[in-house]
Amino acid sequence: MARKDLLDIASLHREEIEFLLDQSTSFKKLFTHSVKKIPALEGKSVLMLFYEASTRTHSSFEVAAKRLSAEVTNFDVAHSSITKGESVRETIETLQAMRTDYIVVRHSHPGLPGMIARQTTASVINAGDGAHEHPTQALLNAFTIKEKFPDPKGKKVLIIGDILHSRVARSTSTLLQKLGVEVAYLGPGSLVPKYIPESIRRFTDYEAAMAWAPDVVYLLRVQMERQDVQYFPSVREYHRVYGITTARLAEIRQRGLYIMHPGPVNRGVELADAVMDYERSLITNQVENGISIRMAVLDWLTPGGEFPRQESYAARQRAGSALLTP
Ligand code: CP
């Protein structure tokens, strides 16, 4: 069941997703221990290759790898030979020569993590590639939802915002549907792709979307950096029509809905400040769950080529080790 790489959600089987979510539960139990580190990846190396900015994904992968006892190297793109014109291919050949076990990569080009995966024996994890996929974000979203709804089948998640540019929306809706969750999109006509799967409901009106009775409202970040043209009249107008305003929060609270956002939040755009203190906001839970999910992914993948096959740490645990028990 182990794989060499995690590049997307589309190719993951439901059993693999459920396995990773279960593993994340086990790893999360470690967070309450006084010693949070386990030797699952002792002697292994993880290279962080981030061509785009990141706070949550980068830091949680680093924490996850260190909690599994892996050695972590941060590839400094700004001070690398990439600034002298070195191609990604040459960079990968150089990195392959270093025989790292895992490469965690974020890049603006869709498909680049897959290209790297084909050229290296290292396990490659897609930490976000353009508007394509962000598989670990989708997994942590599903894990966070499952903590509130242990059987999420039939639950409804409304994803609001810039669907067009969002790898989070793509990966998350694919994953949630594999778990039997109903998904709907709400956004300006200019930011919801013309063609979306028939299984996903499309709304352009907030009130109509709320009448669909979602259990979770998932706000997407408006990606100013990917908007080469203007997709809505103004930020103020966007907040009024598609944002969770203070007035809308009152209704959401009354209905007991959960609110999620992948971060970073554009305050006053997707969410009013007051939403950050809402008791059913799961935004902080998402950040915390990013660590256990990424531990589960690192532990599950199997670096290939001439590297020895690595057995899942959790499998060894089931076989008799007591390291995961409190
Ligand atoms: N959610 C997410 O990918 O956040 P970062 O860009 O901070 O990693």
mmCIF file of C-alpha atoms in Angstrom, residues 47-275:
data_model
loop_
_atom_site.group_PDB
_atom_site.id
_atom_site.type_symbol
_atom_site.label_atom_id
_atom_site.label_comp_id
_atom_site.label_asym_id
_atom_site.label_seq_id
_atom_site.Cartn_x
_atom_site.Cartn_y
_atom_site.Cartn_z
ATOM 1 C CA LEU A 47 14.949 18.442 1.571
ATOM 2 C CA MET A 48 12.583 21.405 1.591
ATOM 3 C CA LEU A 49 12.476 22.939 -1.895
ATOM 4 C CA PHE A 50 10.131 25.944 -1.803
ATOM 5 C CA TYR A 51 10.163 28.183 -4.881
ATOM 6 C CA GLU A 52 7.062 30.020 -3.564
ATOM 7 C CA ALA A 53 6.421 31.618 -0.175
ATOM 8 C CA SER A 54 4.905 29.503 2.573
ATOM 9 C CA THR A 55 4.498 29.732 6.320
ATOM 10 C CA ARG A 56 2.153 26.904 7.327
ATOM 11 C CA THR A 57 3.112 24.180 4.879
ATOM 12 C CA HIS A 58 6.838 24.781 5.155
ATOM 13 C CA SER A 59 6.989 25.020 8.937
ATOM 14 C CA SER A 60 4.633 22.099 9.569
ATOM 15 C CA PHE A 61 6.574 19.829 7.189
ATOM 16 C CA GLU A 62 9.766 20.827 8.983
ATOM 17 C CA VAL A 63 8.255 20.163 12.418
ATOM 18 C CA ALA A 64 6.719 16.881 11.205
ATOM 19 C CA ALA A 65 10.016 15.639 9.763
ATOM 20 C CA LYS A 66 11.936 16.602 12.903
ATOM 21 C CA ARG A 67 9.377 14.891 15.155
ATOM 22 C CA LEU A 68 10.024 11.747 13.117
ATOM 23 C CA SER A 69 13.790 12.257 13.703
ATOM 24 C CA ALA A 70 14.627 12.992 10.050
ATOM 25 C CA GLU A 71 17.405 15.399 9.140
ATOM 26 C CA VAL A 72 15.936 18.492 7.426
ATOM 27 C CA THR A 73 17.717 20.693 4.892
ATOM 28 C CA ASN A 74 16.152 23.922 3.676
ATOM 29 C CA PHE A 75 17.131 24.640 0.085
ATOM 30 C CA ASP A 76 17.562 28.394 -0.082
ATOM 31 C CA VAL A 77 16.177 29.242 -3.523
ATOM 32 C CA ALA A 78 16.961 32.972 -3.171
ATOM 33 C CA HIS A 79 20.689 32.262 -2.640
ATOM 34 C CA SER A 80 21.021 29.205 -4.905
ATOM 35 C CA SER A 81 22.461 28.938 -8.412
ATOM 36 C CA ILE A 82 18.869 29.251 -9.676
ATOM 37 C CA THR A 83 19.482 32.992 -9.425
ATOM 38 C CA LYS A 84 22.388 32.481 -11.888
ATOM 39 C CA GLY A 85 20.050 30.800 -14.381
ATOM 40 C CA GLU A 86 20.391 27.149 -13.333
ATOM 41 C CA SER A 87 17.402 25.172 -14.612
ATOM 42 C CA VAL A 88 15.115 23.086 -12.405
ATOM 43 C CA ARG A 89 16.464 19.993 -14.185
ATOM 44 C CA GLU A 90 20.080 20.808 -13.257
ATOM 45 C CA THR A 91 18.982 21.609 -9.727
ATOM 46 C CA ILE A 92 17.269 18.211 -9.456
ATOM 47 C CA GLU A 93 20.329 16.401 -10.819
ATOM 48 C CA THR A 94 22.425 18.151 -8.187
ATOM 49 C CA LEU A 95 19.964 17.250 -5.466
ATOM 50 C CA GLN A 96 19.765 13.638 -6.663
ATOM 51 C CA ALA A 97 23.532 13.406 -6.298
ATOM 52 C CA MET A 98 23.067 14.313 -2.641
ATOM 53 C CA ARG A 99 20.807 11.258 -2.242
ATOM 54 C CA THR A 100 18.179 12.845 -0.114
ATOM 55 C CA ASP A 101 15.320 10.524 0.860
ATOM 56 C CA TYR A 102 12.411 12.977 0.614
ATOM 57 C CA ILE A 103 11.908 16.186 -1.370
ATOM 58 C CA VAL A 104 9.045 18.472 -0.334
ATOM 59 C CA VAL A 105 8.456 20.870 -3.210
ATOM 60 C CA ARG A 106 6.332 23.957 -3.827
ATOM 61 C CA HIS A 107 6.441 25.642 -7.226
ATOM 62 C CA SER A 108 4.220 27.894 -9.317
ATOM 63 C CA HIS A 109 4.308 25.447 -12.268
ATOM 64 C CA PRO A 110 1.597 22.776 -12.245
ATOM 65 C CA GLY A 111 3.133 19.317 -12.659
ATOM 66 C CA LEU A 112 6.669 20.243 -11.591
ATOM 67 C CA PRO A 113 6.645 17.953 -8.520
ATOM 68 C CA GLY A 114 5.718 15.058 -10.847
ATOM 69 C CA MET A 115 8.616 15.933 -13.146
ATOM 70 C CA ILE A 116 11.003 15.885 -10.187
ATOM 71 C CA ALA A 117 9.532 12.583 -8.974
ATOM 72 C CA ARG A 118 10.325 10.949 -12.308
ATOM 73 C CA GLN A 119 13.958 12.097 -12.129
ATOM 74 C CA THR A 120 14.807 11.127 -8.580
ATOM 75 C CA THR A 121 14.757 8.120 -6.337
ATOM 76 C CA ALA A 122 13.650 10.372 -3.492
ATOM 77 C CA SER A 123 10.033 10.395 -2.388
ATOM 78 C CA VAL A 124 8.565 13.645 -3.693
ATOM 79 C CA ILE A 125 5.716 15.406 -1.893
ATOM 80 C CA ASN A 126 3.765 18.114 -3.674
ATOM 81 C CA ALA A 127 3.463 21.057 -1.269
ATOM 82 C CA GLY A 128 1.458 23.040 -3.847
ATOM 83 C CA ASP A 129 2.018 23.354 -7.600
ATOM 84 C CA GLY A 130 0.429 26.423 -9.183
ATOM 85 C CA ALA A 131 -3.346 26.125 -9.408
ATOM 86 C CA HIS A 132 -3.088 22.328 -9.694
ATOM 87 C CA GLU A 133 -2.971 20.436 -6.372
ATOM 88 C CA HIS A 134 -2.115 20.802 -2.681
ATOM 89 C CA PRO A 135 -2.648 17.256 -1.410
ATOM 90 C CA THR A 136 -1.467 17.624 2.191
ATOM 91 C CA GLN A 137 -3.693 20.686 2.647
ATOM 92 C CA ALA A 138 -6.655 18.603 1.449
ATOM 93 C CA LEU A 139 -5.736 15.795 3.843
ATOM 94 C CA LEU A 140 -5.457 18.123 6.818
ATOM 95 C CA ASN A 141 -8.788 19.729 5.855
ATOM 96 C CA ALA A 142 -10.470 16.326 5.771
ATOM 97 C CA PHE A 143 -8.827 15.337 9.054
ATOM 98 C CA THR A 144 -10.105 18.547 10.693
ATOM 99 C CA ILE A 145 -13.627 17.924 9.382
ATOM 100 C CA LYS A 146 -13.517 14.295 10.567
ATOM 101 C CA GLU A 147 -12.624 15.442 14.078
ATOM 102 C CA LYS A 148 -16.009 17.215 14.156
ATOM 103 C CA PHE A 149 -17.921 14.707 12.029
ATOM 104 C CA PRO A 150 -16.356 11.234 12.515
ATOM 105 C CA ASP A 151 -18.569 9.900 9.702
ATOM 106 C CA PRO A 152 -18.535 12.802 7.228
ATOM 107 C CA LYS A 153 -20.574 10.967 4.563
ATOM 108 C CA GLY A 154 -23.522 13.163 3.552
ATOM 109 C CA LYS A 155 -22.151 16.274 5.263
ATOM 110 C CA LYS A 156 -22.078 19.429 3.156
ATOM 111 C CA VAL A 157 -19.076 21.697 2.610
ATOM 112 C CA LEU A 158 -19.518 25.045 0.877
ATOM 113 C CA ILE A 159 -16.260 26.344 -0.626
ATOM 114 C CA ILE A 160 -16.376 30.109 -1.193
ATOM 115 C CA GLY A 161 -14.111 32.310 -3.247
ATOM 116 C CA ASP A 162 -11.402 32.130 -5.851
ATOM 117 C CA ILE A 163 -11.983 28.570 -7.086
ATOM 118 C CA LEU A 164 -10.303 29.329 -10.426
ATOM 119 C CA HIS A 165 -6.811 29.796 -8.997
ATOM 120 C CA SER A 166 -7.164 27.467 -6.017
ATOM 121 C CA ARG A 167 -5.193 24.240 -5.720
ATOM 122 C CA VAL A 168 -6.735 23.944 -2.246
ATOM 123 C CA ALA A 169 -10.265 23.885 -3.694
ATOM 124 C CA ARG A 170 -9.323 21.334 -6.351
ATOM 125 C CA SER A 171 -7.579 18.896 -3.996
ATOM 126 C CA THR A 172 -10.042 19.375 -1.133
ATOM 127 C CA SER A 173 -13.193 18.899 -3.177
ATOM 128 C CA THR A 174 -11.745 15.790 -4.837
ATOM 129 C CA LEU A 175 -10.806 14.305 -1.478
ATOM 130 C CA LEU A 176 -14.032 15.192 0.325
ATOM 131 C CA GLN A 177 -16.086 13.660 -2.457
ATOM 132 C CA LYS A 178 -14.070 10.441 -2.130
ATOM 133 C CA LEU A 179 -15.253 10.396 1.515
ATOM 134 C CA GLY A 180 -18.889 10.904 0.473
ATOM 135 C CA VAL A 181 -19.044 14.598 1.463
ATOM 136 C CA GLU A 182 -21.236 16.869 -0.680
ATOM 137 C CA VAL A 183 -19.369 19.876 -2.067
ATOM 138 C CA ALA A 184 -20.623 23.178 -3.498
ATOM 139 C CA TYR A 185 -18.774 26.210 -4.855
ATOM 140 C CA LEU A 186 -19.777 29.828 -4.371
ATOM 141 C CA GLY A 187 -17.914 32.673 -6.001
ATOM 142 C CA PRO A 188 -18.043 35.382 -8.623
ATOM 143 C CA GLY A 189 -18.735 33.994 -12.082
ATOM 144 C CA SER A 190 -15.256 35.186 -13.065
ATOM 145 C CA LEU A 191 -13.575 33.076 -10.339
ATOM 146 C CA VAL A 192 -15.476 29.790 -10.679
ATOM 147 C CA PRO A 193 -14.264 27.739 -13.681
ATOM 148 C CA LYS A 194 -16.804 27.292 -16.470
ATOM 149 C CA TYR A 195 -16.404 23.522 -16.336
ATOM 150 C CA ILE A 196 -16.557 21.875 -12.929
ATOM 151 C CA PRO A 197 -17.512 18.252 -12.152
ATOM 152 C CA GLU A 198 -21.274 17.679 -12.336
ATOM 153 C CA SER A 199 -21.176 16.330 -8.793
ATOM 154 C CA ILE A 200 -20.274 19.791 -7.435
ATOM 155 C CA ARG A 201 -23.076 22.327 -6.952
ATOM 156 C CA ARG A 202 -22.403 25.858 -8.192
ATOM 157 C CA PHE A 203 -23.800 28.990 -6.573
ATOM 158 C CA THR A 204 -23.200 32.635 -7.382
ATOM 159 C CA ASP A 205 -25.541 33.952 -4.687
ATOM 160 C CA TYR A 206 -24.652 33.731 -0.970
ATOM 161 C CA GLU A 207 -28.252 33.392 0.220
ATOM 162 C CA ALA A 208 -28.954 30.555 -2.222
ATOM 163 C CA ALA A 209 -25.793 28.764 -1.071
ATOM 164 C CA MET A 210 -26.843 29.096 2.577
ATOM 165 C CA ALA A 211 -30.262 27.701 1.734
ATOM 166 C CA TRP A 212 -28.404 24.534 0.589
ATOM 167 C CA ALA A 213 -27.697 24.110 4.376
ATOM 168 C CA PRO A 214 -23.922 23.524 4.544
ATOM 169 C CA ASP A 215 -22.310 22.094 7.691
ATOM 170 C CA VAL A 216 -18.942 23.727 6.976
ATOM 171 C CA VAL A 217 -18.189 27.010 5.221
ATOM 172 C CA TYR A 218 -14.676 26.932 3.728
ATOM 173 C CA LEU A 219 -13.325 30.321 2.689
ATOM 174 C CA LEU A 220 -10.515 30.475 0.142
ATOM 175 C CA ARG A 221 -7.848 33.119 0.119
ATOM 176 C CA VAL A 222 -8.231 35.638 -2.687
ATOM 177 C CA GLN A 223 -4.940 35.102 -4.501
ATOM 178 C CA MET A 224 -4.039 38.639 -5.505
ATOM 179 C CA GLU A 225 -0.656 37.393 -6.787
ATOM 180 C CA ARG A 226 -2.289 35.110 -9.405
ATOM 181 C CA GLN A 227 -4.795 37.678 -10.691
ATOM 182 C CA ASP A 228 -3.300 39.092 -13.848
ATOM 183 C CA VAL A 229 -6.640 40.762 -14.601
ATOM 184 C CA GLN A 230 -9.251 42.194 -12.267
ATOM 185 C CA TYR A 231 -11.907 39.557 -11.455
ATOM 186 C CA PHE A 232 -14.216 41.638 -9.234
ATOM 187 C CA PRO A 233 -14.991 45.354 -8.921
ATOM 188 C CA SER A 234 -13.225 45.992 -5.593
ATOM 189 C CA VAL A 235 -12.083 44.260 -2.410
ATOM 190 C CA ARG A 236 -14.831 46.048 -0.505
ATOM 191 C CA GLU A 237 -17.452 44.752 -2.932
ATOM 192 C CA TYR A 238 -16.006 41.219 -2.744
ATOM 193 C CA HIS A 239 -16.261 41.247 1.057
ATOM 194 C CA ARG A 240 -19.840 42.513 0.937
ATOM 195 C CA VAL A 241 -21.000 39.903 -1.585
ATOM 196 C CA TYR A 242 -18.844 36.814 -0.824
ATOM 197 C CA GLY A 243 -17.148 37.479 2.509
ATOM 198 C CA ILE A 244 -18.200 36.425 5.987
ATOM 199 C CA THR A 245 -19.137 39.843 7.307
ATOM 200 C CA THR A 246 -19.878 40.542 10.955
ATOM 201 C CA ALA A 247 -23.619 40.441 10.164
ATOM 202 C CA ARG A 248 -23.322 37.078 8.384
ATOM 203 C CA LEU A 249 -21.324 35.678 11.285
ATOM 204 C CA ALA A 250 -24.372 36.128 13.534
ATOM 205 C CA GLU A 251 -26.433 33.852 11.287
ATOM 206 C CA ILE A 252 -23.581 31.339 10.992
ATOM 207 C CA ARG A 253 -23.263 31.237 14.796
ATOM 208 C CA GLN A 254 -27.000 30.740 15.189
ATOM 209 C CA ARG A 255 -26.890 27.803 12.774
ATOM 210 C CA GLY A 256 -23.801 26.317 14.433
ATOM 211 C CA LEU A 257 -21.770 26.113 11.219
ATOM 212 C CA TYR A 258 -18.018 25.527 11.222
ATOM 213 C CA ILE A 259 -15.699 27.933 9.415
ATOM 214 C CA MET A 260 -12.427 26.918 7.770
ATOM 215 C CA HIS A 261 -9.740 28.748 5.784
ATOM 216 C CA PRO A 262 -6.351 27.446 4.573
ATOM 217 C CA GLY A 263 -4.550 30.674 5.488
ATOM 218 C CA PRO A 264 -3.121 33.155 5.199
ATOM 219 C CA VAL A 265 -6.360 35.091 5.742
ATOM 220 C CA ASN A 266 -6.910 38.431 4.003
ATOM 221 C CA ARG A 267 -8.786 40.071 6.876
ATOM 222 C CA GLY A 268 -11.635 42.250 5.702
ATOM 223 C CA VAL A 269 -11.715 40.392 2.376
ATOM 224 C CA GLU A 270 -12.729 36.751 2.951
ATOM 225 C CA LEU A 271 -13.435 37.173 6.659
ATOM 226 C CA ALA A 272 -14.308 40.015 9.029
ATOM 227 C CA ASP A 273 -11.923 40.279 12.003
ATOM 228 C CA ALA A 274 -14.638 38.962 14.348
ATOM 229 C CA VAL A 275 -14.619 35.567 12.582
#
